[in-house]
Short mmCIF file of C-alpha atoms in Angstrom, two decimals:
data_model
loop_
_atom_site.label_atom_id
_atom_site.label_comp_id
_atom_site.label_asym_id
_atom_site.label_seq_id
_atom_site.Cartn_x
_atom_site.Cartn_y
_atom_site.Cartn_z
CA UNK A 171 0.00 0.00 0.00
CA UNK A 172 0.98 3.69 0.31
CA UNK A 173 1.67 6.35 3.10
CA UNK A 174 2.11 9.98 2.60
CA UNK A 175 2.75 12.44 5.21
CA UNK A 176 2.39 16.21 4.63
CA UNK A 177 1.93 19.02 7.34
CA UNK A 178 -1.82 19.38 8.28
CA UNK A 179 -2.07 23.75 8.28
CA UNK A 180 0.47 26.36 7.30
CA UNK A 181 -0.40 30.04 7.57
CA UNK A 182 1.81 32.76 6.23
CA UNK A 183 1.61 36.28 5.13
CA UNK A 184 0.72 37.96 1.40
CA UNK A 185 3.77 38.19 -0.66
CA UNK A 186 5.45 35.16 1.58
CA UNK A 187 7.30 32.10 0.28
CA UNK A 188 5.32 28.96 1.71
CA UNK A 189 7.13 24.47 1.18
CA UNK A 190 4.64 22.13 1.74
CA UNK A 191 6.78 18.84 2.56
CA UNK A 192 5.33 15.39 1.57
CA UNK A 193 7.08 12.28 2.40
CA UNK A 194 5.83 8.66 1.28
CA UNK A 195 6.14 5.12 1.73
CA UNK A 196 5.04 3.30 -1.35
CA UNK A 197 5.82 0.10 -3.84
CA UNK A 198 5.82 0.88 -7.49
CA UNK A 199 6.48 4.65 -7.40
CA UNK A 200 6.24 6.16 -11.16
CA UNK A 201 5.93 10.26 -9.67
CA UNK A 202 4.43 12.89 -7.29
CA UNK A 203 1.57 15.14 -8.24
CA UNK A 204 -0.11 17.91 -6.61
CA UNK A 205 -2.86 19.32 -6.85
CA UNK A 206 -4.90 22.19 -4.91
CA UNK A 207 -8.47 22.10 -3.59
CA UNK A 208 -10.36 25.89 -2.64
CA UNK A 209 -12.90 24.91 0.04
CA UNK A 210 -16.42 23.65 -1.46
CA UNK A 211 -14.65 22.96 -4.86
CA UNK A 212 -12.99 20.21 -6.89
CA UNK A 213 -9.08 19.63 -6.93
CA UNK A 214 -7.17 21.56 -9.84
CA UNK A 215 -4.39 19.39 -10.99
CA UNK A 216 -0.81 21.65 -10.54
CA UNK A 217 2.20 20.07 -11.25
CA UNK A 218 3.97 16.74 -11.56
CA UNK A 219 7.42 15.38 -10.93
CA UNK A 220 8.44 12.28 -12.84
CA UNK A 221 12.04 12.42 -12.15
CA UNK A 222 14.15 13.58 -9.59
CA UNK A 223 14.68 17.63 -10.04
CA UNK A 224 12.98 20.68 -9.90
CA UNK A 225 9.70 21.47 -11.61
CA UNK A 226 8.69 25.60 -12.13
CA UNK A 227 5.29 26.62 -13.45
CA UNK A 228 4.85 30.32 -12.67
CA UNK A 229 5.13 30.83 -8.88
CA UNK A 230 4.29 27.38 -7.89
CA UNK A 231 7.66 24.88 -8.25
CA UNK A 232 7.85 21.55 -7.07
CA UNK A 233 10.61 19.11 -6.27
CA UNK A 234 11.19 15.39 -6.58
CA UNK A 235 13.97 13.24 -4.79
CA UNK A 236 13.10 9.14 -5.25
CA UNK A 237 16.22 8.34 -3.24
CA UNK A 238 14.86 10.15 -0.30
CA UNK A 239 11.18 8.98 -0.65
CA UNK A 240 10.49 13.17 -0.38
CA UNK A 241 8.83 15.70 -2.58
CA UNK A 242 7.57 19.12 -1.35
CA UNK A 243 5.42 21.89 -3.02
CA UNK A 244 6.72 25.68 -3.35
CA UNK A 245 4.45 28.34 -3.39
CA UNK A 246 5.91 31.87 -3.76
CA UNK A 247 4.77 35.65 -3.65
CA UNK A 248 1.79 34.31 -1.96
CA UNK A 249 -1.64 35.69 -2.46
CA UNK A 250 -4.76 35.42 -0.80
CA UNK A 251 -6.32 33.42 -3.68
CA UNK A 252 -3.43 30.71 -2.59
CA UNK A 253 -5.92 29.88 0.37
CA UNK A 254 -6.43 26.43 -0.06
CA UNK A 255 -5.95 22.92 0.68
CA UNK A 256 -2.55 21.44 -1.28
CA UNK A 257 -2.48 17.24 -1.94
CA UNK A 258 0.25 15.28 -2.53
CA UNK A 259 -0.35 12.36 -4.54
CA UNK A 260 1.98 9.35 -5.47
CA UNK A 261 1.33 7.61 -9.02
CA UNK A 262 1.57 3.97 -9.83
CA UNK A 263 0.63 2.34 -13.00
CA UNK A 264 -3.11 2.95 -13.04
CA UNK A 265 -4.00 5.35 -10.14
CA UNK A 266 -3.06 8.22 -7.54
CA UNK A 267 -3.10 8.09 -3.91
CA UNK A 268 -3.40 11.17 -2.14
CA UNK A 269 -2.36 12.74 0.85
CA UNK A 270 -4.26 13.62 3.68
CA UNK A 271 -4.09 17.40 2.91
CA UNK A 272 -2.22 20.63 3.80
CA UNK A 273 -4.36 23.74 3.99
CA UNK A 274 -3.00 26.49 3.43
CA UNK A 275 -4.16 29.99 4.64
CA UNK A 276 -2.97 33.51 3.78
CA UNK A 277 -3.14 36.34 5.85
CA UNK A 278 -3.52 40.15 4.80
CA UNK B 189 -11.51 20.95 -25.08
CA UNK B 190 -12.64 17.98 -22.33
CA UNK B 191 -15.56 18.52 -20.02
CA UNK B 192 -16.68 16.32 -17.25
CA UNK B 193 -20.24 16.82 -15.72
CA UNK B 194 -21.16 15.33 -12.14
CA UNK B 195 -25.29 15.20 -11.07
CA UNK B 196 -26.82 15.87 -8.90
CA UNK B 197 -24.81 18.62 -6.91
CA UNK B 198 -25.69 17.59 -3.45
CA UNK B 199 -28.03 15.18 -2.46
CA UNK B 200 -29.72 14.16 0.81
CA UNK B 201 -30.66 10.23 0.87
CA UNK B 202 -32.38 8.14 4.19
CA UNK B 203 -30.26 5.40 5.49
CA UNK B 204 -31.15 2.04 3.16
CA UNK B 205 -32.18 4.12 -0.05
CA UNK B 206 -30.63 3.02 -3.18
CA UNK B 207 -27.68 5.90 -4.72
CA UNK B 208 -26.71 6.32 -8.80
CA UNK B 209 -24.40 9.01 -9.57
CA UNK B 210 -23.66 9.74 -12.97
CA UNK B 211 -20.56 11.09 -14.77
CA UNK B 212 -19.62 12.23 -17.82
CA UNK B 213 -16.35 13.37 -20.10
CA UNK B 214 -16.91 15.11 -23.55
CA UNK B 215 -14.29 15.94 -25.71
CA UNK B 216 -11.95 12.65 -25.52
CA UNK B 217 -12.21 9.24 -26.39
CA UNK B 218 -10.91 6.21 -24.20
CA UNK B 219 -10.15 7.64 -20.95
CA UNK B 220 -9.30 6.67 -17.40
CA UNK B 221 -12.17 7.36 -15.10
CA UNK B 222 -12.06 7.44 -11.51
CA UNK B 223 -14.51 7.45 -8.72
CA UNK B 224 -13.07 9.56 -5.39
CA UNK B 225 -14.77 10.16 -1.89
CA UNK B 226 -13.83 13.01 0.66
CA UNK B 227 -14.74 13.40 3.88
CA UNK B 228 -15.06 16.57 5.61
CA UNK B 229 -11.58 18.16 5.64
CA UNK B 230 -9.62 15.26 4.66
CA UNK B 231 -8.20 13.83 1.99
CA UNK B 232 -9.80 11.72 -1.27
CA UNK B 233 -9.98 8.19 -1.24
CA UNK B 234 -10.11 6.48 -4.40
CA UNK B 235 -13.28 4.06 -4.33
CA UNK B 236 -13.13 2.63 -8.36
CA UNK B 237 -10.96 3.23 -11.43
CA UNK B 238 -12.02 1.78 -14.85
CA UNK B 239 -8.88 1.61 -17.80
CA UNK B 240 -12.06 1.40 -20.67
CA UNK B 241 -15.63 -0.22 -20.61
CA UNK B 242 -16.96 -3.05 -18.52
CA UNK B 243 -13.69 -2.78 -16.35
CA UNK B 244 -13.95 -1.81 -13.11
CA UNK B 245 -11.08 -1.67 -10.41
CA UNK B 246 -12.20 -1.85 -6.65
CA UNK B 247 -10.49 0.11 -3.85
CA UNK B 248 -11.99 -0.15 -0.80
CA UNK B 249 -14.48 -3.62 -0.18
CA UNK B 250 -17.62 -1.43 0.70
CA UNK B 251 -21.49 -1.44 -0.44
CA UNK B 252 -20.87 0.78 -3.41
CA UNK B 253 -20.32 -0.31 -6.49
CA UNK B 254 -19.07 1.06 -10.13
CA UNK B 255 -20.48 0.68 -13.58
CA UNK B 256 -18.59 1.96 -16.80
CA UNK B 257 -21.83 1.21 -19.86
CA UNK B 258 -20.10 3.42 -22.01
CA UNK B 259 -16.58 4.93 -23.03
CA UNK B 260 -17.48 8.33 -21.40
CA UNK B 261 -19.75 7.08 -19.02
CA UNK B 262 -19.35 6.67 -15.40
CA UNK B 263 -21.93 5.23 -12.57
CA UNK B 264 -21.54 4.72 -8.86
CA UNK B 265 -24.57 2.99 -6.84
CA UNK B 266 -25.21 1.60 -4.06
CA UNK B 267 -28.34 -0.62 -3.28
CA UNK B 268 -28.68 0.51 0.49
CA UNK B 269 -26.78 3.61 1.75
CA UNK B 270 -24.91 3.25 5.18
CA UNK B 271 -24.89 6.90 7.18
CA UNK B 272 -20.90 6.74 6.99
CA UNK B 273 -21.88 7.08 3.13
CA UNK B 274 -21.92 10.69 4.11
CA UNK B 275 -19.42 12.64 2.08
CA UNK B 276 -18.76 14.71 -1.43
CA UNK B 277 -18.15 12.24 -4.20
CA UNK B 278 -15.54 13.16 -7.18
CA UNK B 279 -15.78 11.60 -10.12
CA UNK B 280 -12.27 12.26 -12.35
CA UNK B 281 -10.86 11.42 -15.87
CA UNK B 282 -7.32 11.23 -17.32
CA UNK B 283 -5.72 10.22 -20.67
CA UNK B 284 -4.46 7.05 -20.68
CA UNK B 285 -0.39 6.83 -19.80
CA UNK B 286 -1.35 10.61 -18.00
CA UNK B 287 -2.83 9.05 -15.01
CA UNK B 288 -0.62 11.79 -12.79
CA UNK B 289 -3.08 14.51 -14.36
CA UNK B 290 -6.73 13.85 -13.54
CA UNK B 291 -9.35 16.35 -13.96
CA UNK B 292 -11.87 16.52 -11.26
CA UNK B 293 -15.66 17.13 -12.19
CA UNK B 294 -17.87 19.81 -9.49
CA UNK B 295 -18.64 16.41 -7.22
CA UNK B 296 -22.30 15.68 -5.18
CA UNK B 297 -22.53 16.11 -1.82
CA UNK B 298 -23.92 13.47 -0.57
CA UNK B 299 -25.30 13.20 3.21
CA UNK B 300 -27.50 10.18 4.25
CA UNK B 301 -29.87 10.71 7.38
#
């Protein structure tokens, strides 16, 4: 089976740099995904890491190490839209397994 | 460009009713379709995944079940809801080999009295 671990609540300011941390435990790893969730809504798909390495799509970035079993999600210049929950996800052939969640809350 | 439609929105059911959500994708052909549940404030648990039609994968041994009838077609039922049914019910789709991008449809809300 799989186990992920990612902080439960992170608060920071507007215009703050914010790492959301996911670690897992897991057989037949192909990647980490993430994806955020605004309260009431669906989850948005936002990046994916295949391979070990740094991904950047405009202020989010997220980062892959397989030998470490760790992946974590940056979020920069943070605005208030950023509210939201963040999931980690691992990917094996046919499916994701998510995380438990990390919201995320910005203050003015 | 791919759309995926969820009904009903939310939906309030007595304990032992019978459930059918519905779900479809337009805009692609062959996909991978998923069925999710999500409790309040936690994180989704993947109930069903179908790779095409008339395959269905099971997650979690529960009394729910999964139906795939068509290509772009997606159905979850259940012939007598349990109360710990309760919760908001994703339906997803991703291109085959992509299954690290899914695209979530709006969900039902589902609470069982």
């Amino acid at each position: 089976g799989q186990s992920l671990e990612q902080p439960s609540e992170v608060t920071a300011v507007e215009g703050a740099i914010v790492q959301i941390n996911c670690t897992y435990q897991t057989s037949g790893f192909y990647g980490l995904s993430w994806y955020q969730q605004h309260d009431g809504g669906a989850p948005t798909f936002l990046s994916y890491n295949g391979l070990d390495g740094l991904e950047e799509t405009g202020r989010f970035s997220s980062f892959l190490s397989r030998s470490d079993s760790y992946g974590y999600l940056l979020l920069q210049e943070l605005q208030m839209k950023d509210s939201a929950s963040y999931f980690c996800a691992v990917r094996d052939d046919y499916k994701l397994s998510f995380g438990a969640g990390t919201t995320v809350t910005v203050r003015a | 460009s791919q759309t995926i439609h969820q009904w009903p929105a939310t939906l309030v059911q007595p304990v032992g009713s019978p459930l059918s959500l519905e779900c479809t994708v337009e805009g692609t052909s062959n996909p991978n379709l998923y069925w999710y549940r999500q409790a309040a404030g936690r994180g989704l648990q993947l109930l069903f995944y179908s790779v095409g039609i008339g395959q269905i994968s099971s997650e979690v041994p529960q009394n729910l079940s999964a139906s795939r009838p068509q290509d772009r077609q997606f159905i979850l039922s259940s012939k007598k809801l349990l109360l710990s049914d309760s919760g908001f019910y994703l339906c997803a789709w991703s291109e085959d080999g992509a299954v690290h991008e899914q695209y979530f449809g709006p969900g039902t809300r589902l609470t069982v009295t």
